[in-house]
XYZ file of C-alpha atoms in Angstrom:
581
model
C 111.144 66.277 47.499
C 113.272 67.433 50.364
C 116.477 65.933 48.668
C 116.287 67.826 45.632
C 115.777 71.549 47.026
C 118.042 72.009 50.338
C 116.916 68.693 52.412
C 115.015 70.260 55.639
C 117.468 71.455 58.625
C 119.891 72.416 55.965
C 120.928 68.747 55.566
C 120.346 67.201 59.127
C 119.848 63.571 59.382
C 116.851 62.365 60.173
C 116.361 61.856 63.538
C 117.102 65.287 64.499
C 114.638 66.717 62.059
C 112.313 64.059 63.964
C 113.200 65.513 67.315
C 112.085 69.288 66.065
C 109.426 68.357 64.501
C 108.455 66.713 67.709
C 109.567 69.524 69.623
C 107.508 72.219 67.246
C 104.025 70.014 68.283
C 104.963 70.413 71.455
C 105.358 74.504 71.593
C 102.621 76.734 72.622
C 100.308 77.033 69.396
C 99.922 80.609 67.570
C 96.295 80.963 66.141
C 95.037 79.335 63.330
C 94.746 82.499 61.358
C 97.942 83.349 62.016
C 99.411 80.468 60.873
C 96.878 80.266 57.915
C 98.173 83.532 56.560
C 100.567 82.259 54.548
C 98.621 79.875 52.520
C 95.799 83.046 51.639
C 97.135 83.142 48.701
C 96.984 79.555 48.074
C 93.519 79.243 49.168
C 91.885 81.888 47.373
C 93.799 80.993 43.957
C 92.227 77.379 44.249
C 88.653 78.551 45.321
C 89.089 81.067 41.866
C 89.502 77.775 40.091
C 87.539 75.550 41.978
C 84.677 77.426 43.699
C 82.825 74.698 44.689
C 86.208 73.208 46.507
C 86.243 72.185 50.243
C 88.832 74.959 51.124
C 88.936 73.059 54.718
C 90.838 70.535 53.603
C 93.432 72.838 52.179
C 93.810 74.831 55.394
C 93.960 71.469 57.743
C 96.396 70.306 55.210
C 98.596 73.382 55.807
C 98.528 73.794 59.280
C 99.666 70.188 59.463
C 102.941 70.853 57.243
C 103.461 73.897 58.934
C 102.973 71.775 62.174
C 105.319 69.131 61.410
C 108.273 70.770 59.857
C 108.634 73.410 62.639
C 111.868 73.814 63.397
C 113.227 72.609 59.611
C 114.802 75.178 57.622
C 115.831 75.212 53.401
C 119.485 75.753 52.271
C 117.944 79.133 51.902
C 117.249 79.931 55.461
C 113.688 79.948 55.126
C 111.082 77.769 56.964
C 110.813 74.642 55.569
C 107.153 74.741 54.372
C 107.772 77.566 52.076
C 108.630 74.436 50.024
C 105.242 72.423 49.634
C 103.598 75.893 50.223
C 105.432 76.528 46.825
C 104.943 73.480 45.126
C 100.798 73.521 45.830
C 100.767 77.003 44.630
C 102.381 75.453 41.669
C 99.359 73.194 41.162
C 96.919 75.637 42.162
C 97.889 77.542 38.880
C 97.621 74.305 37.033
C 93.940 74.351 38.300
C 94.500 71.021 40.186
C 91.761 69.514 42.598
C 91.762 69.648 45.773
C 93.254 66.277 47.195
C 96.093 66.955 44.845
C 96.483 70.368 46.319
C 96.677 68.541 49.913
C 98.558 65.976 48.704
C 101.534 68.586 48.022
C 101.744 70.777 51.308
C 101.566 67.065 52.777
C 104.282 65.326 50.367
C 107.438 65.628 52.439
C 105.929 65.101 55.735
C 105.989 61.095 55.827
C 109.258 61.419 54.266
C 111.297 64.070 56.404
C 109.388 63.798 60.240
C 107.773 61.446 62.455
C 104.167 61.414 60.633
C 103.618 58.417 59.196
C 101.709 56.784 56.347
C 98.890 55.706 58.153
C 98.432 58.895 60.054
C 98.265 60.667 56.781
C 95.536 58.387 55.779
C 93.725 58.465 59.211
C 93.579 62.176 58.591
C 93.281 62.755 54.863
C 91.619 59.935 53.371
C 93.160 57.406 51.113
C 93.016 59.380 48.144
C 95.426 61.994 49.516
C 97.545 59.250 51.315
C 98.204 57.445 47.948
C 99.055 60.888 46.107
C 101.436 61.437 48.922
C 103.028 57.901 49.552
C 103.840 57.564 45.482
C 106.042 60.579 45.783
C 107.582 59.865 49.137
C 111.428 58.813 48.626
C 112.450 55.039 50.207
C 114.449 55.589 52.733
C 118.715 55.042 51.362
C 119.945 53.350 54.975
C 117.642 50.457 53.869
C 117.590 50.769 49.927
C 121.099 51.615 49.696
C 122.210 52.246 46.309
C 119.126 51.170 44.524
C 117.261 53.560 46.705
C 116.870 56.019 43.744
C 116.002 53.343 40.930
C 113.114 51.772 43.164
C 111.948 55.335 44.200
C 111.123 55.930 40.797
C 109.922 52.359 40.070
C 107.538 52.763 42.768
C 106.299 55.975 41.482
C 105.589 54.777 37.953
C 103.569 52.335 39.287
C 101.662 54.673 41.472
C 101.292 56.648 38.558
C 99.902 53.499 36.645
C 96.429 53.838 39.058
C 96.773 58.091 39.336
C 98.774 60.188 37.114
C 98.334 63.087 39.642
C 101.661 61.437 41.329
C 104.000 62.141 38.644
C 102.434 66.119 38.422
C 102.625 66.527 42.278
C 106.739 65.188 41.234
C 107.390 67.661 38.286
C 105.534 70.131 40.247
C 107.911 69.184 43.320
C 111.380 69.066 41.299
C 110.250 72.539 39.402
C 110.534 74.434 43.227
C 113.425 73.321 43.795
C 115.090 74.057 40.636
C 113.970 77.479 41.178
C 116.021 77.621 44.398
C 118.708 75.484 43.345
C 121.329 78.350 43.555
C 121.362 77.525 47.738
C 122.833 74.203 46.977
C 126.685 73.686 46.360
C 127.754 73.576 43.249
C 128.486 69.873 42.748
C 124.432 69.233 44.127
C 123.658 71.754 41.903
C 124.935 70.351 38.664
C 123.867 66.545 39.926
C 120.100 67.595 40.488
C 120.176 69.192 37.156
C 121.688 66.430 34.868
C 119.203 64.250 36.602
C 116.466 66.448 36.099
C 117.407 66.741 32.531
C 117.822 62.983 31.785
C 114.108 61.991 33.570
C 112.336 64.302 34.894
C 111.999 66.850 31.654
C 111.176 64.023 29.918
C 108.083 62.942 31.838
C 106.683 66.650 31.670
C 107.158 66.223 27.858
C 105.437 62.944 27.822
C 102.044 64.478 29.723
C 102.574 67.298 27.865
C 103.109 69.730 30.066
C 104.739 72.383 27.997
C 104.639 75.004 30.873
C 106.952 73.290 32.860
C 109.287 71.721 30.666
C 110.104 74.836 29.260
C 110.905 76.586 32.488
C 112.744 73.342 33.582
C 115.042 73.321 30.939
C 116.144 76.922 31.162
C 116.410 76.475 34.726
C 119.212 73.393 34.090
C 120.480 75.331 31.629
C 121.267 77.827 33.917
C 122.837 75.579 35.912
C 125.010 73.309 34.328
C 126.273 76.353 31.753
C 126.055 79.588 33.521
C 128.137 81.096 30.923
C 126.480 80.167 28.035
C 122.468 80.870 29.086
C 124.093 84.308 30.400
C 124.968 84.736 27.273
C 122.360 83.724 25.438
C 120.005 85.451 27.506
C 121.855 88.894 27.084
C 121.177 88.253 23.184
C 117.692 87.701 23.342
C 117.800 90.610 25.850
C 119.299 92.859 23.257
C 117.543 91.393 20.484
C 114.053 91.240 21.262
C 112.591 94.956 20.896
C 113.637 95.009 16.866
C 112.750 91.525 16.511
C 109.423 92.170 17.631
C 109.170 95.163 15.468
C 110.689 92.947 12.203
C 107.764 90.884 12.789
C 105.061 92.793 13.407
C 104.433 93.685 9.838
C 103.668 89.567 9.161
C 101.578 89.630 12.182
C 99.416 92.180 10.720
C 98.877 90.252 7.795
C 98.027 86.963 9.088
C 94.953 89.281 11.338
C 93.858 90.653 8.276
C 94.039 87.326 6.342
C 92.127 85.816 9.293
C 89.315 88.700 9.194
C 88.891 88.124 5.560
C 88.514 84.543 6.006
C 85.756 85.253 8.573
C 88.044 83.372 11.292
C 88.070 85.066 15.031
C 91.017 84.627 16.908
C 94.155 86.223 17.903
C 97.654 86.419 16.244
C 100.150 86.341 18.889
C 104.965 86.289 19.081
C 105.247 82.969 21.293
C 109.005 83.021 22.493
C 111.166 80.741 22.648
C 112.853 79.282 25.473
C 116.614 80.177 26.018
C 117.179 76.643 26.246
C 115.702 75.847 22.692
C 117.587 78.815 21.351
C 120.729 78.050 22.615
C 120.202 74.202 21.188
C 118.997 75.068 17.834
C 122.057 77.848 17.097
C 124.544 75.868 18.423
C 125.598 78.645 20.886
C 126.083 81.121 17.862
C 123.998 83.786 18.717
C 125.920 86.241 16.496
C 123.566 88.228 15.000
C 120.496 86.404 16.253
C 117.594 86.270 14.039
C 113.992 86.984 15.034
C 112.826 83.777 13.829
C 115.211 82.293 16.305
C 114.000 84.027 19.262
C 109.664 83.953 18.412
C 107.219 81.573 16.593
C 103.917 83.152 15.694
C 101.052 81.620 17.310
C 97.044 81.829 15.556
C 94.831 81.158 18.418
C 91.365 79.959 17.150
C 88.621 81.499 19.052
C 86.157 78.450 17.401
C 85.836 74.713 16.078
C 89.371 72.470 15.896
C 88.191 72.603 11.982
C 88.721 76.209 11.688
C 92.275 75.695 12.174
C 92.406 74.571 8.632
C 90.439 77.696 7.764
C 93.260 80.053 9.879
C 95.750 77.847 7.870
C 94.576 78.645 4.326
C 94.759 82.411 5.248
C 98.331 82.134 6.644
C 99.408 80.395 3.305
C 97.140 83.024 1.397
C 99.024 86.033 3.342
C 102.488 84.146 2.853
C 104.299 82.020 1.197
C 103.826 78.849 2.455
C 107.641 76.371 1.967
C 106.599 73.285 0.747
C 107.070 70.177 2.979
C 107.095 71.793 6.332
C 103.400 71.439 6.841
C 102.868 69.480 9.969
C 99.459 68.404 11.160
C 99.552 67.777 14.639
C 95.625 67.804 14.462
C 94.999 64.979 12.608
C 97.920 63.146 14.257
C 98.530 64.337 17.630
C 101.602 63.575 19.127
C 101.876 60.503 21.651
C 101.606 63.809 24.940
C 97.971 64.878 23.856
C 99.715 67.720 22.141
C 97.703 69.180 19.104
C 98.078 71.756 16.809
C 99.200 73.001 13.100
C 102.748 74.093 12.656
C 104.092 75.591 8.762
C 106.503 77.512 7.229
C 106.365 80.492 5.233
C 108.618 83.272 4.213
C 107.722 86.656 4.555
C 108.115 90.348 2.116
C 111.974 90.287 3.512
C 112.688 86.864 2.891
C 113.151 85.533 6.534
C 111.832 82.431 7.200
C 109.231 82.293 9.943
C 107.801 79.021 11.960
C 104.009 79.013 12.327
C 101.597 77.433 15.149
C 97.814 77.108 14.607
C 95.631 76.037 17.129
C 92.038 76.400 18.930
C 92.046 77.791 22.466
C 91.156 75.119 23.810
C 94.434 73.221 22.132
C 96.724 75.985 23.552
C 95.539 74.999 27.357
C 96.251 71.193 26.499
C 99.407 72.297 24.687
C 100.702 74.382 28.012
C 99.338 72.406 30.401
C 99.088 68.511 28.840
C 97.504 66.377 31.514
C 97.371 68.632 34.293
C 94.558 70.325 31.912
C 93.162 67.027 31.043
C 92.482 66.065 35.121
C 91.150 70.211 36.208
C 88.444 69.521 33.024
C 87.858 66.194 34.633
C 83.895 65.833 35.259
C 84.075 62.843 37.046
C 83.843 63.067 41.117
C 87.531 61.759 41.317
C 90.137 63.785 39.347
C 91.864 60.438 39.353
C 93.425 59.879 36.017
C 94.588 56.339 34.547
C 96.907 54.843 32.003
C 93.894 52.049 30.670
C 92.834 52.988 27.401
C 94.716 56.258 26.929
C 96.333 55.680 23.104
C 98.256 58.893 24.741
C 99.770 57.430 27.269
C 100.759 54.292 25.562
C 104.681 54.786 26.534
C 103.650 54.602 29.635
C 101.775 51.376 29.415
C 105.257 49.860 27.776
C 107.415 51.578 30.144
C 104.952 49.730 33.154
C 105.140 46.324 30.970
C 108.689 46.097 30.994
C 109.811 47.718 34.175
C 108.915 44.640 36.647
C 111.546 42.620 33.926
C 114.551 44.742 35.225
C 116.965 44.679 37.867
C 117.826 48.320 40.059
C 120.850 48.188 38.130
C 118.971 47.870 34.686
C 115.756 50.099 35.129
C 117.104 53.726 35.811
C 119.328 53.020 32.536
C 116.626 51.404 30.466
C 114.200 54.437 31.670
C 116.654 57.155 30.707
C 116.963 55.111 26.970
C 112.842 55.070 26.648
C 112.648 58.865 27.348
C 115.250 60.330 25.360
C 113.677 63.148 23.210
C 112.750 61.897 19.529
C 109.762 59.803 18.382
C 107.841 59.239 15.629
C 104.614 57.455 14.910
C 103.642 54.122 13.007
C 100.551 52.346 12.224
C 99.128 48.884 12.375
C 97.504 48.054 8.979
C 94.075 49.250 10.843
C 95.345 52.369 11.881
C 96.286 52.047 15.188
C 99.096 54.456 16.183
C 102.013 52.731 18.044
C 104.408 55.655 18.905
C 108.217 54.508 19.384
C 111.759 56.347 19.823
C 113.505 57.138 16.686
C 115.707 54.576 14.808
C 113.064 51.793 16.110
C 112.843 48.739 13.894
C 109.996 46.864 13.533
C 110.980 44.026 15.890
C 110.571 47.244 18.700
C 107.352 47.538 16.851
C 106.676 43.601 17.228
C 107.092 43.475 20.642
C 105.050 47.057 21.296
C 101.926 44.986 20.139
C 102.438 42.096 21.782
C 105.672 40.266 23.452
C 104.127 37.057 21.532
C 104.295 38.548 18.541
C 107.763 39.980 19.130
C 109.170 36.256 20.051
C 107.269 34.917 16.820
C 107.942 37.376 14.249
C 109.670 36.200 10.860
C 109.316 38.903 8.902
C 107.859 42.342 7.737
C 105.557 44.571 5.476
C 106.289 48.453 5.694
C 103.938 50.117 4.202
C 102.715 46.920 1.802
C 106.566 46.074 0.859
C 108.538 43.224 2.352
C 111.450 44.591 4.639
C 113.968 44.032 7.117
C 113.371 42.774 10.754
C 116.346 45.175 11.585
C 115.348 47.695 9.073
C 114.657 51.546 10.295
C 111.101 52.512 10.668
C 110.290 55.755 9.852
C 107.541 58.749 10.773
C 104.354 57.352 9.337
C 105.090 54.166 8.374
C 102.291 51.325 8.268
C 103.980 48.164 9.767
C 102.580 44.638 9.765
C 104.372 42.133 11.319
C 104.526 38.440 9.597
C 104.589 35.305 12.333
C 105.168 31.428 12.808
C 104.162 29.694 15.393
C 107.427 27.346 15.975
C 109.876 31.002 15.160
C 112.020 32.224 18.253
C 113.838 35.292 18.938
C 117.330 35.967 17.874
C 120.486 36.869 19.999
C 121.433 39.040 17.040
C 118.151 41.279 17.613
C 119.930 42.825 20.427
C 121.692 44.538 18.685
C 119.239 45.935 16.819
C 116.453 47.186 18.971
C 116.280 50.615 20.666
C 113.774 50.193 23.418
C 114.111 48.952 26.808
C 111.017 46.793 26.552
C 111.946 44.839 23.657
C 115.495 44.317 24.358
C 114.566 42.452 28.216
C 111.571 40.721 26.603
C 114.382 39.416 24.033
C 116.557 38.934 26.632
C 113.745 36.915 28.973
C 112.571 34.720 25.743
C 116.765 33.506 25.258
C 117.259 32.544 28.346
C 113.999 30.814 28.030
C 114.904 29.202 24.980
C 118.414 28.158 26.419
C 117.100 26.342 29.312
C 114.300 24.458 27.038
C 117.164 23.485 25.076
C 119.685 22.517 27.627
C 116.100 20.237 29.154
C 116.058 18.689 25.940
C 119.446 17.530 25.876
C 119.099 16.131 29.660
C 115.590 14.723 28.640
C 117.056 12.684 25.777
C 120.061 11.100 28.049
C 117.779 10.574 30.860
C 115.572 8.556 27.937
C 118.136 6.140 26.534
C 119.606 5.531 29.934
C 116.102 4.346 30.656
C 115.701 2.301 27.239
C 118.301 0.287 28.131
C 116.555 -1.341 31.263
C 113.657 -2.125 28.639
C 111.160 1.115 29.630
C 109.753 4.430 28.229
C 110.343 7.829 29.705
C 107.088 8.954 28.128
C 105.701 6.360 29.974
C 106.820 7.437 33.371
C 105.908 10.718 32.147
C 102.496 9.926 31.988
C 102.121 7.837 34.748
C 103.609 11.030 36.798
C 106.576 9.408 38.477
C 108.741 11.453 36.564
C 107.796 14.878 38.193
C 107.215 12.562 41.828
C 110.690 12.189 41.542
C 111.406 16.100 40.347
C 109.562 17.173 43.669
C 111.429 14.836 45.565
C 115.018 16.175 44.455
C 113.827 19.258 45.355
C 112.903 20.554 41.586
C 109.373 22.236 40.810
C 109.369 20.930 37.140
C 110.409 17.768 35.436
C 111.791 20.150 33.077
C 114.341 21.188 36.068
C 115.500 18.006 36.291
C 116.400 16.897 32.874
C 118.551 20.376 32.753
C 120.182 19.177 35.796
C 120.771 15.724 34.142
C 122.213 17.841 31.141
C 124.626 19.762 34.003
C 126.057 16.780 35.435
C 124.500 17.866 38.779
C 122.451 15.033 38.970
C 124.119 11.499 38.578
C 122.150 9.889 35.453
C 122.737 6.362 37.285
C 121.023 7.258 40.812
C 118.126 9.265 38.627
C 117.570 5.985 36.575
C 117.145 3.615 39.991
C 114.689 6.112 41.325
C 112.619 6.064 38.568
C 112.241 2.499 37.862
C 112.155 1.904 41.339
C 108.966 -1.075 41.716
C 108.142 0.718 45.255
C 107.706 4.516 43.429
């Protein structure tokens, strides 16, 4: 987005970026090829991916960004379409279709000149003009201060129907990380925090390794400059003899692989500067090789034969007991898959171990961005129905409408800090939730029903707390009763966003059925006393005549007004046995 990368015209305000942008359609046109030259690149990396691809709609795409932002220059000094030149090239790499590769050269165009939504569509189809309009920013001199919260709400929910939106996004904030350095340093230090705090998080959550990684270094970098100098200078002077110290186990785990008739390829994955410098604490005296590299065994066949390549790493060395983790079996709530161990090799160092098929590296790296380019279907369109892996975003959609601007970029922030662990219905259904959840977050991550009827709780076949702490693995089963109702002491207790407004919604509920009762009952022996039934007039539907007429849409309404004092009880009472109702 323009905002986050050097806004175009070096900040102007909109209307004179309209006015060049107007004044660039006007100029004397070069030739399409020299125009297109900048996108070769571009074009030919997406027809490598995507032979069959309609590069036409690539180049008209291009020549209309580089149409409307004539005139609009980065913080850098360059032309402003090096930007969503940048970010498709971004997506190109990711193998992304081609209205997804439109979709990006076109993504700051409605947002930053004239062009406007329906001209985009007119042009480019729906398809591209809904990738385009879910990333488009509302506009602050309307929004005002919730401008940012209900940019994001609105891009959630675009992601709900096409979860090409939030990739064009990560794709879009990655750029301009990479050129953050042109911004001033207070910019700077906000676009990281805030890249941090929610975006990071949603390229963990598709799984999109690649970018997360680069993303955190890249904030790193800029909110401690001193500190991923440093760190980097380690790993700088650190790296040739840690490669060498761990070459020997390398060796072994090939050979261990060749004897167990396994073909694949026994690889140093590094680490990013980020995770180093997180994981040491900033210590980096005397950095360790196992701090700098994990050894990845690449699987040339079958997901099975990961176990194989696993019995031959534990047969080559020794394997530390209780660090197996099988990611296989239980894949993580971002698609992400894959065997990770410990063992300890001839020195004695401890090294961390990743096992996984080919095929799970590319989801691993790439998370759903891989998931849409393998896509068969004719749309690359991907939704959030029936995806067990995307089931935080399913909550996060559920519970989203419930708050206020004020609320949501808060509550979103909570649901996607990093930690999570994974819990089971009693039939095995996986309901992934932050860490420290209890099992009312659990109860209301089935169902909010459930949550506002829940009594009571089994973990793993033993009674326990409501406000207990659920663990990694636990099977949870949730005891109800029909007439049970939420407590305000549960609000204390629960750690996600959804749960605590559903809690919230079902009080308030609760507090205005009761505060109706108490009316309903006054309103009742006022009535007694001139010889009649409410119930009666309840049935006979005066009772809500007379709501509608006060200007209430329920009886219910009423009686709580009754309970206020802002309806006299006496006037209510003549209306109602009025002969001429």
């Amino acid at each position: 987005m323009a905002s986050a990368g050097g806004g175009p015209g070096g900040g102007q305000g909109g209307a004179t970026r309209r006015f060049r942008a107007a004044a660039g359609r006007l100029a004397r046109p070069r030739p399409d090829a020299d125009k297109l030259r900048p996108a070769e690149g571009l074009l030919r990396n997406h027809r490598l991916q995507h032979p069959k691809a309609d590069l036409s709609v690539v180049r008209r795409a291009y020549l209309v960004a580089e149409r409307l932002h004539d005139g609009q220059l980065r913080k850098s000094g360059e032309p402003y379409v090096t930007h969503p030149l940048a970010v498709a090239e971004i997506l190109a790499d990711l193998g992304m279709d081609t209205p997804t590769i439109a979709a990006a050269l076109l993504h700051d165009t409605v947002e930053d000149t004239d062009y406007t939504i329906a001209e985009l569509r007119a042009e480019f189809g729906e398809e591209v003009a809904v990738l385009v309009d879910g990333v488009t920013k509302l506009d602050g001199s309307k929004w005002g201060v919730t401008a940012e919260a209900e940019t994001f709400r609105k891009m959630i929910l675009t992601s709900a129907a096409d979860l090409r939106v939030l990739v064009i996004k990560l794709a879009d904030r990655l750029h301009n990380l990479r050129t953050l350095g042109f911004q001033p340093r207070h910019k700077q230090e906000r676009i990281a925090r805030a890249s941090l705090e929610l975006l990071v998080p949603f390229a963990e959550r598709l799984g999109m390794y690649s970018l997360k990684r680069e993303m955190d270094d890249l904030c790193f970098a800029s909110l401690f400059p001193e500190e991923h100098a440093a760190c980097a200078a380690a790993v700088a002077a650190g790296e040739e003899e840690a490669r060498r110290q761990l070459e020997p186990a390398l060796q072994r785990f090939r050979e261990a692989l060749a004897d167990s008739n396994v073909s694949g390829q026994v690889v140093l994955h590094r680490r990013h500067l980020y995770a180093i410098h997180t994981d040491t604490k900033g210590n980096l005296d005397g950095l360790l090789p196992a701090e700098m590299f994990r050894i990845l065994v690449l699987v040339d066949g079958l997901d099975q034969e990961c176990y194989v390549a696993l019995g031959a790493v534990h047969a080559a060395l020794h394997p530390i007991p209780g660090h197996l983790k099988d990611f296989i079996a239980l894949p993580r709530f971002n698609m992400y898959r894959s065997l990770h161990t410990r063992v300890i090799d001839q020195g004695g160092s401890v090294l961390d171990v990743m096992i996984r098929s080919t095929r799970m590296h590319r989801m691993a790296e790439y998370g759903i961005a891989a998931s849409i380019a393998d896509a068969a279907s004719a749309s690359a369109a991907e939704t959030v129905t029936g995806r067990i892996d995307l089931e935080w975003l399913r909550r996060l959609l559920a519970w989203q409408n419930d708050a206020t601007s004020a609320d949501f970029l808060e509550s979103l922030r909570g649901d996607l800090r990093p930690g999570s662990i994974a819990t089971f219905t009693p039939r095995g259904h996986v309901i992934p939730l932050p860490a420290h959840a209890t099992p009312i977050d659990f109860a209301y991550a089935l169902d909010p029903e459930i949550g506002n009827h829940a009594i009571g709780v089994l973990v793993n076949g033993r009674l326990a707390a409501l406000n207990s702490r659920l663990y990694n693995g636990a099977v949870v089963e949730i005891l109800t009763a029909p007439d049970a109702n939420p407590s305000p002491e549960w609000l204390r207790d629960v750690k996600t966003p959804a749960a605590r407004l559903l809690i919230h919604r079902a009080l308030t509920e609760q507090r205005a059925d009761d505060v109706s009762t108490v009316g309903r009952r006054m309103l009742a022996k006022a009535i007694e006393a001139r010889g009649l039934e409410l119930l009666d007039l309840e049935a006979s539907g005066a009772s809500r005549l007379v709501a509608r007429h006060l200007g209430f849409l329920e009886s219910d309404q009423m009686y709580a007004a009754v309970a206020a004092n802002t309806v006299r009880i006496d006037d209510l009472v003549a209306k109602l046995t009025d002969p001429d109702l």
